[in-house]
Tab-separated table of C-alpha atoms in Angstrom:
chain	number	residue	atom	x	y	z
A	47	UNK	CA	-72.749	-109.026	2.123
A	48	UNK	CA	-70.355	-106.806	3.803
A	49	UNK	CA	-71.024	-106.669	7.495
A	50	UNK	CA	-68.997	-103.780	8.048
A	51	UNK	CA	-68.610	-101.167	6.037
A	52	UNK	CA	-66.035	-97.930	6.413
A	53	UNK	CA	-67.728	-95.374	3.673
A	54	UNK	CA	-64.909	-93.237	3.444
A	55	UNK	CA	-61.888	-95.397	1.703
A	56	UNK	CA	-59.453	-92.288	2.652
A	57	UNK	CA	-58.773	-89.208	4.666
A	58	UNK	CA	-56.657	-85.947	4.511
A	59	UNK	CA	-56.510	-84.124	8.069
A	60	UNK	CA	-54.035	-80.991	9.118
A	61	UNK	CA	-51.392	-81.918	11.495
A	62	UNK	CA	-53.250	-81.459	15.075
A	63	UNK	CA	-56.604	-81.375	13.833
A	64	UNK	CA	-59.430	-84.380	15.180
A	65	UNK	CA	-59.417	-87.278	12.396
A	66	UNK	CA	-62.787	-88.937	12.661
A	67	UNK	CA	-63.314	-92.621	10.496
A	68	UNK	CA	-66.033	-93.864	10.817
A	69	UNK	CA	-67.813	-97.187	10.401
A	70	UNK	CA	-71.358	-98.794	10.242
A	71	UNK	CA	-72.534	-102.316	10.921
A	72	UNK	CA	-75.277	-104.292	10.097
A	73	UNK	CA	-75.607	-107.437	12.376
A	74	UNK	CA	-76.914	-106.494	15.617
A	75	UNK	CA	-75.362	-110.065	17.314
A	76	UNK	CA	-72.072	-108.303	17.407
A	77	UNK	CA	-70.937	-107.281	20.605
A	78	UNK	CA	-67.272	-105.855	20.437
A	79	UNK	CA	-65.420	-104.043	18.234
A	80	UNK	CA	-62.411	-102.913	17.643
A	81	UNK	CA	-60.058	-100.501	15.730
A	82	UNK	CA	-56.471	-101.331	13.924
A	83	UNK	CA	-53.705	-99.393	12.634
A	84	UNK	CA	-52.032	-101.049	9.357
A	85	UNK	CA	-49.425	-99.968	7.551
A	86	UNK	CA	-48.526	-101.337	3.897
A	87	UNK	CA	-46.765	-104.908	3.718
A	88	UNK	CA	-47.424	-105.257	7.374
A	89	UNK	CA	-49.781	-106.971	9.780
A	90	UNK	CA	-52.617	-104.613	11.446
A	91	UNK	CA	-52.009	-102.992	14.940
A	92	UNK	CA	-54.525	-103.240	17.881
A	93	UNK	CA	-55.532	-99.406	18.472
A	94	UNK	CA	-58.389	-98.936	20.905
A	95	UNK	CA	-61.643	-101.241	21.277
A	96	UNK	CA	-65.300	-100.984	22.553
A	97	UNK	CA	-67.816	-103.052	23.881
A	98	UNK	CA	-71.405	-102.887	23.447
A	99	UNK	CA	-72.019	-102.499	27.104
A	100	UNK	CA	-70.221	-98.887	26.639
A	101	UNK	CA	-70.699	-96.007	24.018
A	102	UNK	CA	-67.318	-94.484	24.821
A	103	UNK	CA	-63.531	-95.642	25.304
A	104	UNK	CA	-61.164	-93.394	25.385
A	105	UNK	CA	-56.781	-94.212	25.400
A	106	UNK	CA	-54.782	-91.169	25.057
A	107	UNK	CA	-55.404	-89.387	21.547
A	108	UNK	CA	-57.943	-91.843	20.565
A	109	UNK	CA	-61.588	-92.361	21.301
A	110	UNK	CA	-63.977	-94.789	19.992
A	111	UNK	CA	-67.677	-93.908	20.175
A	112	UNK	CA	-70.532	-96.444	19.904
A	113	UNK	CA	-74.129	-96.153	18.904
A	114	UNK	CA	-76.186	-99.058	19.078
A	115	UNK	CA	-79.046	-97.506	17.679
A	116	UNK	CA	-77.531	-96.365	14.599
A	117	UNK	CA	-74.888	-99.427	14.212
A	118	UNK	CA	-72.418	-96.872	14.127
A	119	UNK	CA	-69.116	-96.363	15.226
A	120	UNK	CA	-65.952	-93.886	15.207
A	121	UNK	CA	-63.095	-93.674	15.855
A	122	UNK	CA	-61.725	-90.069	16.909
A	123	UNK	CA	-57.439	-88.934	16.823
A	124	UNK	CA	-56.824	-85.685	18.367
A	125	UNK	CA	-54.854	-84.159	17.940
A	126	UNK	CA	-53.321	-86.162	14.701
A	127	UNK	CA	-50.010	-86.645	13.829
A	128	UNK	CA	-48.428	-87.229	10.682
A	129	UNK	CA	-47.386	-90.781	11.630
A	130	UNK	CA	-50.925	-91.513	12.240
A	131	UNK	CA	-50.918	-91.587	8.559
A	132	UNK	CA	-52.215	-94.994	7.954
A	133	UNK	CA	-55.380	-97.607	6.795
A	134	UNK	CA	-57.379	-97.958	10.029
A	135	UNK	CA	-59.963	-100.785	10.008
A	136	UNK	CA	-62.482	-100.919	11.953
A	137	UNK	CA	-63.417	-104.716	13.341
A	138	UNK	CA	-66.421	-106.324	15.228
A	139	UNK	CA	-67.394	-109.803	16.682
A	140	UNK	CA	-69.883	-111.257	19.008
A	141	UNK	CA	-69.150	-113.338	21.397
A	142	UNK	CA	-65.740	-112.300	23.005
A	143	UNK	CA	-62.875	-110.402	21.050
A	144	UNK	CA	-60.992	-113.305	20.284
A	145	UNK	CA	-63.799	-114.588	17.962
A	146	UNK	CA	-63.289	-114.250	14.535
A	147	UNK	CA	-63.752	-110.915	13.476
A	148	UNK	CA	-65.535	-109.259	10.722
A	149	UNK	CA	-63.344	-106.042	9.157
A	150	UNK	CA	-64.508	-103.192	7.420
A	151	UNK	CA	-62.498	-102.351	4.003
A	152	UNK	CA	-60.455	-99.646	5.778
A	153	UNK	CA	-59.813	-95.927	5.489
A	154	UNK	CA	-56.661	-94.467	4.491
A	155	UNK	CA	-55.859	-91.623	6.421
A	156	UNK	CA	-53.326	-88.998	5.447
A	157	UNK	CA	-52.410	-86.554	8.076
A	158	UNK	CA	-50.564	-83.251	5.840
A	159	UNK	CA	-47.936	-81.442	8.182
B	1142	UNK	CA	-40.887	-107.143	20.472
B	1143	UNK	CA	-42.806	-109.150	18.183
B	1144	UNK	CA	-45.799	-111.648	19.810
B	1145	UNK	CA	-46.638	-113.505	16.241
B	1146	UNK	CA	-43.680	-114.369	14.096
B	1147	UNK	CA	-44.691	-114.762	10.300
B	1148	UNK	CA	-42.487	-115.904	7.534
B	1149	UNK	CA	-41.922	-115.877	4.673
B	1150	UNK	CA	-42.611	-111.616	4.488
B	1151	UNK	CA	-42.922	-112.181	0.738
B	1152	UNK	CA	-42.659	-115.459	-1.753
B	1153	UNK	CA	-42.871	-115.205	-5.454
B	1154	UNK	CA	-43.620	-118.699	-7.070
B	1155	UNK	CA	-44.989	-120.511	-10.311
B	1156	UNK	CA	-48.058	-121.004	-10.910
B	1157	UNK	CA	-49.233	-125.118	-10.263
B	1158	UNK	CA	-46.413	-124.881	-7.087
B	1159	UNK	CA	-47.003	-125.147	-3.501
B	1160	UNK	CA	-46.313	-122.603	-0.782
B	1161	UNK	CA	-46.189	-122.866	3.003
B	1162	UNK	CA	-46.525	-119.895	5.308
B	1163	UNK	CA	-45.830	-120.459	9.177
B	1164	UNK	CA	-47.345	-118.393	11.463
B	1165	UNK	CA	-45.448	-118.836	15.346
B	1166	UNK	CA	-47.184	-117.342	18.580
B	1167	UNK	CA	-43.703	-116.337	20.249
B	1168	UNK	CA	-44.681	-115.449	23.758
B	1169	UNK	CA	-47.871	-117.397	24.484
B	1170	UNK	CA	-49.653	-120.962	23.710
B	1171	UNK	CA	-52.479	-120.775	21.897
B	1172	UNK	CA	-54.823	-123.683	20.929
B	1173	UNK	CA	-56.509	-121.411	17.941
B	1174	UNK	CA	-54.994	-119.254	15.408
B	1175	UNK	CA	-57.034	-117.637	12.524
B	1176	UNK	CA	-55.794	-116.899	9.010
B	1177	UNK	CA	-56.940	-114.180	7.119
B	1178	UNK	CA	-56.343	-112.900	3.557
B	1179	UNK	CA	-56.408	-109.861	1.787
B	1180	UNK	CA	-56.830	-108.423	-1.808
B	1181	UNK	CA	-55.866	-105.562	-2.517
B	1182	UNK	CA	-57.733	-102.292	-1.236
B	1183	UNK	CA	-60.158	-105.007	0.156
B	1184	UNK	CA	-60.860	-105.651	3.968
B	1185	UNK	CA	-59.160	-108.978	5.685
B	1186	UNK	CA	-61.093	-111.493	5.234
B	1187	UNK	CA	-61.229	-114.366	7.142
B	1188	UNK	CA	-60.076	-117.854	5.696
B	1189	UNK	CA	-60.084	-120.365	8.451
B	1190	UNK	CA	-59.348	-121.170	12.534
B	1191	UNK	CA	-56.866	-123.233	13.241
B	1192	UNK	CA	-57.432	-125.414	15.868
B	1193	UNK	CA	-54.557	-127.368	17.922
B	1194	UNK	CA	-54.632	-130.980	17.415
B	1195	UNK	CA	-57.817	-130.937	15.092
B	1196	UNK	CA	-58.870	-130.135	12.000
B	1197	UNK	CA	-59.237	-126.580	10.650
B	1198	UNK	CA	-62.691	-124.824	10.222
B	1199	UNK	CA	-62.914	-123.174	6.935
B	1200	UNK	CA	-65.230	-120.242	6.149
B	1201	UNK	CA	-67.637	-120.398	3.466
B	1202	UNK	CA	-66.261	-120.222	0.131
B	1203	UNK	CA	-62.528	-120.976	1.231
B	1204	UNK	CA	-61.466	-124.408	-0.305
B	1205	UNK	CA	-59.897	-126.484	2.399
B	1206	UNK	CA	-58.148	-128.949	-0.216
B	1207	UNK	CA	-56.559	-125.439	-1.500
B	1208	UNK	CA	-55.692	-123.848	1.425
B	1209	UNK	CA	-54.229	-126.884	3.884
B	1210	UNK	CA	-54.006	-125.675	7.698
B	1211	UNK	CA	-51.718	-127.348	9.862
B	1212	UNK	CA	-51.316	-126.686	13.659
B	1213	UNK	CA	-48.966	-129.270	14.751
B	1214	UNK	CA	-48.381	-127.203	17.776
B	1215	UNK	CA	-49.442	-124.801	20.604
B	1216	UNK	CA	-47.268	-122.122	19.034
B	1217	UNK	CA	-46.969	-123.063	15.710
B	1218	UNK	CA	-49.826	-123.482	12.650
B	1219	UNK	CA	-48.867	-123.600	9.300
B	1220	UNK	CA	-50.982	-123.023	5.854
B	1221	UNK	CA	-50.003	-124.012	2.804
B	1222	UNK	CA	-51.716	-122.997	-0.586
B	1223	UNK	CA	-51.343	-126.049	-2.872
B	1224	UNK	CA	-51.269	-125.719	-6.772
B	1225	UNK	CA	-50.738	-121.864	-6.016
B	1226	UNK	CA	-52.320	-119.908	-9.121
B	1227	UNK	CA	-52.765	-116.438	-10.173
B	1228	UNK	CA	-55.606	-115.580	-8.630
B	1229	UNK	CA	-54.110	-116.702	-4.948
B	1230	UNK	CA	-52.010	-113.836	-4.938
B	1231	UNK	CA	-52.396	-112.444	-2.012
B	1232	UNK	CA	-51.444	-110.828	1.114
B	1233	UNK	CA	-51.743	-113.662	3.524
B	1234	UNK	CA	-52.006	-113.002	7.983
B	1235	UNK	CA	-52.463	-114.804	10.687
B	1236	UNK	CA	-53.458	-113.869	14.559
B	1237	UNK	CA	-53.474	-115.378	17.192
B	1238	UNK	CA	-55.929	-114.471	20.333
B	1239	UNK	CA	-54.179	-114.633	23.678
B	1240	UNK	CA	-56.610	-115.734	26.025
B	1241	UNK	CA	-56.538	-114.123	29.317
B	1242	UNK	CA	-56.840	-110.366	28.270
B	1243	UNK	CA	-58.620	-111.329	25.132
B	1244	UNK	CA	-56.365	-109.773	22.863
B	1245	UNK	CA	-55.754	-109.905	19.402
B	1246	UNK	CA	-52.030	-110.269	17.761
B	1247	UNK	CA	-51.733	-110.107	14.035
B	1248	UNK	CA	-48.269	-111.550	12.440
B	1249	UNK	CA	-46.617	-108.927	9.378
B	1250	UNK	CA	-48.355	-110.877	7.041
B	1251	UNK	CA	-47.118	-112.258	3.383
B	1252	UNK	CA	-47.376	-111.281	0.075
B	1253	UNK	CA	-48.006	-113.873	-2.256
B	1254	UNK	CA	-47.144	-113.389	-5.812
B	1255	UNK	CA	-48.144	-116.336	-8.613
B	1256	UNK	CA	-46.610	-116.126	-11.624
């Protein structure tokens, strides 16, 4: 039963256009989530993360939006550069972000110059 | 620089041999690590917590007499797959939360290839 699920397994966005991934949960217990950057051969990257208390967070080129109602997330780059090419996975927990976490099965994104 | 040191990057061994991957929190103590695993074009899935001075909690489905968790220290845990075969090839990470901001650190991760 996948818990989190990322529909789109990849991508392809001009250079400086918005990339939007998105992501969809089922279990309504979780309470944080997160996104991660992850490169082949390599471990994943902390990006930008949300709680449940908020529907928007918002670090420099990258937002995350939250909504409850729908169990949906996304993650927004804009404007996207090619070495955001990447997987990006979206995460989510309950009870504090250093819980286990429960990952989606990632979306490779390909940025085109 | 690097928070979560995690060797070996990549091991290539015989099937019916062991392997042991450390995982080392290099700037922090932490009393849990987790281990995750990850097939390929699958998510990360999660294997077990390691837990400082006690005994590991496995996930459903994740043979502990397979997959033996060590975490002899506050910076160091250790797993080693045991009678490695063909179907634990993997790519193998740990992280380890740092408490106080609640953040997340994830080591490079290894590649395991059975033979």
């Amino acid at each position: 039963d996948q818990q989190v699920k990322q529909n789109s397994p990849s991508l392809s966005v001009q250079e400086g256009r918005i990339s939007i991934l998105n992501c969809d949960y089922t279990n309504s217990m979780f309470d944080y989530f997160l996104w991660y950057k992850k490169y082949p051969a390599e471990g994943p990257t902390f990006l930008i993360s949300i709680s449940s208390i908020k529907d928007k967070n918002e670090d420099g080129r990258f937002t995350v939006f939250l909504n409850k109602s729908a169990k949906h997330l996304s993650l927004h780059i804009v404007p996207s550069q090619p070495g955001d090419s990447a997987v990006y996975f979206c995460a989510a927990t309950s009870g504090g972000a250093t819980n286990k976490l429960i990952f989606g099965t990632g979306t490779l994104l390909a940025v085109q110059p | 620089g690097a928070v979560v040191s995690q060797h070996p990057s990549w091991v290539i061994c015989k099937s019916g041999t062991s392997v042991k991957i450390e995982c080392r929190s290099l700037d922090f103590q932490a009393t849990t690590m987790f281990w995750y695993r990850q097939f390929p074009k699958q998510s990360l899935m999660l294997m077990a917590t390691s837990n400082e001075g006690s005994k590991a909690t496995y996930e459903q489905g994740v043979e502990k007499d397979k997959f033996l968790i060590n975490h002899a220290s506050l910076t160091l845990s250790t797993l080693t797959v045991t009678s490695a075969h063909p179907e634990d090839s993997s790519f193998y990470i740990c992280s380890v939360p740092r408490e106080w901001d609640e953040k997340l650190f994830f080591g490079s991760g290894t590649q395991l290839s059975v033979l």
